[in-house]
PDB file of C-alpha atoms in Angstrom:
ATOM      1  CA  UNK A  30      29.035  19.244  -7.866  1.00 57.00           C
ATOM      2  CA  UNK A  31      29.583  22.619  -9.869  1.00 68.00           C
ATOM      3  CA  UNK A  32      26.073  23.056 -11.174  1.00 69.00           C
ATOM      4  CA  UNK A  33      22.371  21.481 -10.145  1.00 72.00           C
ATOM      5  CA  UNK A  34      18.700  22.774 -10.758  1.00 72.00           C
ATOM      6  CA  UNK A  35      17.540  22.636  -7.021  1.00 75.00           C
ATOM      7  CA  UNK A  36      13.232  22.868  -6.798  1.00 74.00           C
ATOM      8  CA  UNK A  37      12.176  25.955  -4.893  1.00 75.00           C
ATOM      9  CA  UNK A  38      10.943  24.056  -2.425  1.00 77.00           C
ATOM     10  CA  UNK A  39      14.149  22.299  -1.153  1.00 81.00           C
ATOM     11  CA  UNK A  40      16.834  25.630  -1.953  1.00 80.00           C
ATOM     12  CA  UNK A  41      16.423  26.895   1.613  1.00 84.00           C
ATOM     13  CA  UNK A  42      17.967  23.691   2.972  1.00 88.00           C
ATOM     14  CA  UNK A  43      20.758  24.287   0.860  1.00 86.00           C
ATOM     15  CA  UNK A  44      21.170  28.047   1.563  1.00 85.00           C
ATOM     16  CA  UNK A  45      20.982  27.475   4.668  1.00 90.00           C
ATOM     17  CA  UNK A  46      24.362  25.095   4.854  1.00 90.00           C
ATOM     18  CA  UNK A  47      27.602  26.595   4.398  1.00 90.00           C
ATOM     19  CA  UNK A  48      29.217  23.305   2.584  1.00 88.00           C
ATOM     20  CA  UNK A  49      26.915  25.336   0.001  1.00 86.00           C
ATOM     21  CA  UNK A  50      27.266  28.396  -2.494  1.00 84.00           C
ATOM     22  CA  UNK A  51      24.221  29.155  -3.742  1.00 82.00           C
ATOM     23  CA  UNK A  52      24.185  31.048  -6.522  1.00 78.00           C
ATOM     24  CA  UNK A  53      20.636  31.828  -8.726  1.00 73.00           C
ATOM     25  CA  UNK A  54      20.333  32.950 -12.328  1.00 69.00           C
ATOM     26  CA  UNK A  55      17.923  33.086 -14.176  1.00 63.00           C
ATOM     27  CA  UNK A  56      16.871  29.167 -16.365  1.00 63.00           C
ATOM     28  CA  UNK A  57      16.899  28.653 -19.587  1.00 60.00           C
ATOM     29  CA  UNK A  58      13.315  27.186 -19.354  1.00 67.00           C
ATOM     30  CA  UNK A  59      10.044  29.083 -19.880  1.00 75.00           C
ATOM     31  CA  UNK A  60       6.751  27.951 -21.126  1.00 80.00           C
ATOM     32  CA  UNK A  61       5.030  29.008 -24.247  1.00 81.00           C
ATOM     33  CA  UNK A  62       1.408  29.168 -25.392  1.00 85.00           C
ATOM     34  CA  UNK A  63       1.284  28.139 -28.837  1.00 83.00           C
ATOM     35  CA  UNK A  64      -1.779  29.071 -31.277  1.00 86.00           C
ATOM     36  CA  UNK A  65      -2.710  26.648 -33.746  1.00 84.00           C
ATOM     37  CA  UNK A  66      -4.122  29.187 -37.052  1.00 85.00           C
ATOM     38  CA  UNK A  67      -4.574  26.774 -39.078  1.00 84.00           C
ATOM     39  CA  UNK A  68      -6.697  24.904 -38.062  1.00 84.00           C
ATOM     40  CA  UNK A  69      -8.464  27.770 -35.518  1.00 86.00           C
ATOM     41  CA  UNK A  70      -8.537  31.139 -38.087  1.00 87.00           C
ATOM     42  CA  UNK A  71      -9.912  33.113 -35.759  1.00 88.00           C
ATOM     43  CA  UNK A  72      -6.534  33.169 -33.414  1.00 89.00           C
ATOM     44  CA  UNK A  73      -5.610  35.540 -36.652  1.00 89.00           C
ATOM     45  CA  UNK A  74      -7.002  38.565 -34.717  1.00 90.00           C
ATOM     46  CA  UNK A  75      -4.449  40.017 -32.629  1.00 91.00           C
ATOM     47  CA  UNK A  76      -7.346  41.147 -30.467  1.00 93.00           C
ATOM     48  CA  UNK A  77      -8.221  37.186 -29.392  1.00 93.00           C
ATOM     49  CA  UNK A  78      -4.727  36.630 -28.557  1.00 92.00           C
ATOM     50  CA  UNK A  79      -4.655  40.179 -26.589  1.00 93.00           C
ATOM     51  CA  UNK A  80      -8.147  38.985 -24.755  1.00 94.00           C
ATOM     52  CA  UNK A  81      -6.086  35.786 -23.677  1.00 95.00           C
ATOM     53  CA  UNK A  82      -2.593  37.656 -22.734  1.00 94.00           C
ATOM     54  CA  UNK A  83      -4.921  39.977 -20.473  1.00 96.00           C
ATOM     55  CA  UNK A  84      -6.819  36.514 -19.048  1.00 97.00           C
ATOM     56  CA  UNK A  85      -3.257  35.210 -17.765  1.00 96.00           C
ATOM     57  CA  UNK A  86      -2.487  36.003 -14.628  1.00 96.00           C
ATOM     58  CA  UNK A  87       2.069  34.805 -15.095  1.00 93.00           C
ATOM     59  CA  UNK A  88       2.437  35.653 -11.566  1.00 93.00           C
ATOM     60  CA  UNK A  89      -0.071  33.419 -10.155  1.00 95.00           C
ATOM     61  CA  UNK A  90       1.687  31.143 -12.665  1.00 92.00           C
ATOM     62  CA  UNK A  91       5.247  31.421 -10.805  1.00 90.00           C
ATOM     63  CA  UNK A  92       3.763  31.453  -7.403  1.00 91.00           C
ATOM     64  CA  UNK A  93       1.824  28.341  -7.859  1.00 92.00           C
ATOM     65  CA  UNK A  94       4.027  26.310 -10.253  1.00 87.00           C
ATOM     66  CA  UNK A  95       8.217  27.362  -9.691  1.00 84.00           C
ATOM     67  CA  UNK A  96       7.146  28.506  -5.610  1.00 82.00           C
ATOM     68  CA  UNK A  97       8.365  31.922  -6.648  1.00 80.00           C
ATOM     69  CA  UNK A  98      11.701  30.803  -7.997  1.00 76.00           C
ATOM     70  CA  UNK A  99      10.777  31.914 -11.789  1.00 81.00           C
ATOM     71  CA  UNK A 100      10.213  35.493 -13.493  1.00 80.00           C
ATOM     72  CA  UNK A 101       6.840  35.869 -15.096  1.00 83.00           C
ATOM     73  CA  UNK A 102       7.280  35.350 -19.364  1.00 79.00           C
ATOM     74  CA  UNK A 103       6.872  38.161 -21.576  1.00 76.00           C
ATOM     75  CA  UNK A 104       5.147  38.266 -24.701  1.00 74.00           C
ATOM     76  CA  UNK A 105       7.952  37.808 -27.231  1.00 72.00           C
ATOM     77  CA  UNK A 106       9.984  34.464 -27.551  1.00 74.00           C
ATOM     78  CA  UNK A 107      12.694  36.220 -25.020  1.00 76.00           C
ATOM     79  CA  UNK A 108      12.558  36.680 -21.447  1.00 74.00           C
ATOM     80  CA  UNK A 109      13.540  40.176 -20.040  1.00 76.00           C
ATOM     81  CA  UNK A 110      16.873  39.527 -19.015  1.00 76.00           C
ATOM     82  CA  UNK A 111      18.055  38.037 -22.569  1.00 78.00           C
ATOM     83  CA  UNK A 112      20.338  40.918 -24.281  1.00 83.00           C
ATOM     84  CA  UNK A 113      18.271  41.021 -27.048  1.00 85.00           C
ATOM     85  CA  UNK A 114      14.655  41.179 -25.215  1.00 82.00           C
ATOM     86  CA  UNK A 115      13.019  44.507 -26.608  1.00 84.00           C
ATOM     87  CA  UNK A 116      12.202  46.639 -22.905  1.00 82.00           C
ATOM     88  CA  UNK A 117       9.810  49.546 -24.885  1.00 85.00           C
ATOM     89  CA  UNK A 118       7.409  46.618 -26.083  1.00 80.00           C
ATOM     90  CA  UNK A 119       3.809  47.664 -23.772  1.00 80.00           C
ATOM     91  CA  UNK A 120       3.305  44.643 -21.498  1.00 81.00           C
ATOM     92  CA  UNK A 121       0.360  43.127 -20.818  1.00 88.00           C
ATOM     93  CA  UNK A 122      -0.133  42.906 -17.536  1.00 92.00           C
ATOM     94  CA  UNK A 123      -3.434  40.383 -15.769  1.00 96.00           C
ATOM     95  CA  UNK A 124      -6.215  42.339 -16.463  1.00 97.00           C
ATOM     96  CA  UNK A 125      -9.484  39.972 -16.585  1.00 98.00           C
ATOM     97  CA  UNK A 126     -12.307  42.778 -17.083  1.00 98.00           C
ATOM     98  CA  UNK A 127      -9.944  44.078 -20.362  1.00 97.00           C
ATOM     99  CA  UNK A 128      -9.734  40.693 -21.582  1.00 96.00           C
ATOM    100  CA  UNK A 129     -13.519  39.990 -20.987  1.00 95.00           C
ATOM    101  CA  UNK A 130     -14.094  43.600 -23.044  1.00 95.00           C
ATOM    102  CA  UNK A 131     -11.904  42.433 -25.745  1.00 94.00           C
ATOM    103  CA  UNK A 132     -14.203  39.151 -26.173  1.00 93.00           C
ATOM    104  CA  UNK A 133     -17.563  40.930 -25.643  1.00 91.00           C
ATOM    105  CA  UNK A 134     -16.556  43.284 -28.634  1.00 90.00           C
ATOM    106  CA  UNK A 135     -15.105  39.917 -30.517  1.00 87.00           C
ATOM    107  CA  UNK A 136     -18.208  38.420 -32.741  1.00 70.00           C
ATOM    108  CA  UNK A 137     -16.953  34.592 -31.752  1.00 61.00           C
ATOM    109  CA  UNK A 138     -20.180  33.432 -30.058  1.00 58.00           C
ATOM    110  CA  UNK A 139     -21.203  33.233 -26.090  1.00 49.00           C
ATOM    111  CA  UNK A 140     -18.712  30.963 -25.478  1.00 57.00           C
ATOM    112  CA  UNK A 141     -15.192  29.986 -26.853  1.00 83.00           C
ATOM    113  CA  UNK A 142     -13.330  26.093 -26.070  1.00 88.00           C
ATOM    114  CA  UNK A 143     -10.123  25.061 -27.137  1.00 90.00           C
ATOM    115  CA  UNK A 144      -7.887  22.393 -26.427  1.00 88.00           C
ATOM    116  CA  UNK A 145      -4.573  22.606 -25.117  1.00 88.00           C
ATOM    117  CA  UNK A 146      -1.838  20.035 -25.616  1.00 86.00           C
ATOM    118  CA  UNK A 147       0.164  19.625 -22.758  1.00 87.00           C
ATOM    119  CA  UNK A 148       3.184  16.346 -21.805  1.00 83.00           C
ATOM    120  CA  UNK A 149       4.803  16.267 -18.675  1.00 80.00           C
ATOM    121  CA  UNK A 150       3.444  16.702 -15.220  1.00 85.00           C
ATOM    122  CA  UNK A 151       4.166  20.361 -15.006  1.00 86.00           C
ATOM    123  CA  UNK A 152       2.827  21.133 -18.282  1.00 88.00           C
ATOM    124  CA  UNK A 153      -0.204  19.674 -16.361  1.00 92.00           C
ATOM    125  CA  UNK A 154      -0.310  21.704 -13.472  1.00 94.00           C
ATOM    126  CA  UNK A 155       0.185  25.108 -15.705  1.00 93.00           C
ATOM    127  CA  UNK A 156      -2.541  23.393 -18.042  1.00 94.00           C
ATOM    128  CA  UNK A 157      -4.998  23.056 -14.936  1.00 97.00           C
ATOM    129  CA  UNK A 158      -3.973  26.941 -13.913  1.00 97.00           C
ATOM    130  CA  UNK A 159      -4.900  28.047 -17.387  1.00 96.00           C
ATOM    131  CA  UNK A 160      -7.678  26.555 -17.353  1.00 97.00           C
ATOM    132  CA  UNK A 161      -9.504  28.344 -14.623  1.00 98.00           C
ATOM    133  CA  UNK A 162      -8.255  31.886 -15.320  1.00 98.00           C
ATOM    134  CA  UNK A 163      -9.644  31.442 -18.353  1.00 96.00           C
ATOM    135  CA  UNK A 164     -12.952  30.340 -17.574  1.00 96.00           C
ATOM    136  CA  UNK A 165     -13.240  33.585 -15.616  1.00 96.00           C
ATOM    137  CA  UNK A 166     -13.086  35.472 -18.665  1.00 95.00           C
ATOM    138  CA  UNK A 167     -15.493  32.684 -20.613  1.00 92.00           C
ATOM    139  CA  UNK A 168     -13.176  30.875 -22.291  1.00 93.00           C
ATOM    140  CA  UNK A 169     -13.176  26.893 -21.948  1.00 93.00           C
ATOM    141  CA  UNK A 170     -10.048  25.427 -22.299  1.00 93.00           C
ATOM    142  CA  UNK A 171      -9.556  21.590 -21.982  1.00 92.00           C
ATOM    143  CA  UNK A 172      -6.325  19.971 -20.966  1.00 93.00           C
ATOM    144  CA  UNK A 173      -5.251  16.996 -22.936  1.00 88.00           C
ATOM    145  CA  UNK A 174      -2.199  15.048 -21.370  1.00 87.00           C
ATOM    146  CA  UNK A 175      -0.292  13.547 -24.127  1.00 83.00           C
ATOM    147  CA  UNK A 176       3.334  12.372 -24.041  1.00 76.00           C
ATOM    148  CA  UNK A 177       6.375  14.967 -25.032  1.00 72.00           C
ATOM    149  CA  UNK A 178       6.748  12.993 -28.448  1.00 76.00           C
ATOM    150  CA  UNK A 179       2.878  13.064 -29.672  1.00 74.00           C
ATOM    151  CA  UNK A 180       2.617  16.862 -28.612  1.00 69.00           C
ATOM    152  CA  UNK A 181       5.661  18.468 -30.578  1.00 70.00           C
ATOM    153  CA  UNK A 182       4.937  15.908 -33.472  1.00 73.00           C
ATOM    154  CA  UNK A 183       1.363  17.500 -33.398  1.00 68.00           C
ATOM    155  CA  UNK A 184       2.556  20.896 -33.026  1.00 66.00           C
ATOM    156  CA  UNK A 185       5.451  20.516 -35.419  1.00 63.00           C
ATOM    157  CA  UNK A 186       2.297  20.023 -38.637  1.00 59.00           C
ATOM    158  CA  UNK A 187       0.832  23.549 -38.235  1.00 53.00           C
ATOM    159  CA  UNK A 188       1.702  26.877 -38.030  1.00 50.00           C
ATOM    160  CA  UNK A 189       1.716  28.444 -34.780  1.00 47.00           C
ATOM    161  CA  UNK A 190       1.522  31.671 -33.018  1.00 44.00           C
ATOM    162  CA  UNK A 191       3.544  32.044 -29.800  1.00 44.00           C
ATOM    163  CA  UNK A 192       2.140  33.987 -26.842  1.00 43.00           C
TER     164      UNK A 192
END
């Protein structure tokens, strides 16, 4: 075998045996959080986005989901160790209380719910995650399990805004 994704879970086993080289790089894989404006206007202000960017906690994200194995995303469509990721963009690192400012300031009501489209028993999982960092910060988010098809054909009709 010359190349094989191996779960976190099981690389020790492998590392461990010298019939093995292991050899890690980063994936081409990430996860994206995808804004529909359309048909929700008020994901126009950047400062709504920023509120849920602060609410995220990405390394809770790749503790829980990739056991470690992953790098937290950024906020561009790049990861940090593409050539062309931009390193002097600010990151926004987990900071519920900001994120709760941000909303308090935001004239959106007491109390915001979305849906978010998820396929695939991963997307699940980070779905689940999501949802209760989130709700720390008052936003309700509810996780809608739909196959890979139905969710990009329903993503592919709008415009959306990647975070």
């Amino acid at each position: 075998m010359d190349l094989a994704e191996i779960p976190a879970d099981v690389l020790p086993r492998f590392a461990k045996d010298p019939a093995f080289t292991v050899m890690e790089n980063p994936g081409f894989w990430g996860y994206r959080l995808r804004f529909n404006m359309e048909k929700l206007p008020e994901f126009k202000k950047e400062e709504l986005r920023q509120a849920f960017a602060y609410a995220i906690n990405r390394q809770d994200l790749v503790d829980k989901i990739a056991r470690g194995a992953a790098i937290p995303g950024s906020m561009g469509i790049l990861s940090p160790h593409r050539r062309w990721y931009n390193p002097h963009l600010s990151p926004y690192d987990h900071n519920p209380e900001k994120a709760m400012g941000i909303l308090a300031g935001l004239a959106t009501g007491p109390r915001m719910s979305y849906e978010l489209l998820v396929g695939g028993d991963r997307e699940v999982r980070i779905g689940e995650i999501l949802k209760e960092q989130l709700d720390r910060v008052g936003i309700k988010l509810r996780v809608v399990s739909v196959n890979m098809k139905a969710r990009d054909a329903r993503m592919g009709k709008s415009k959306m805004y990647r975070l």
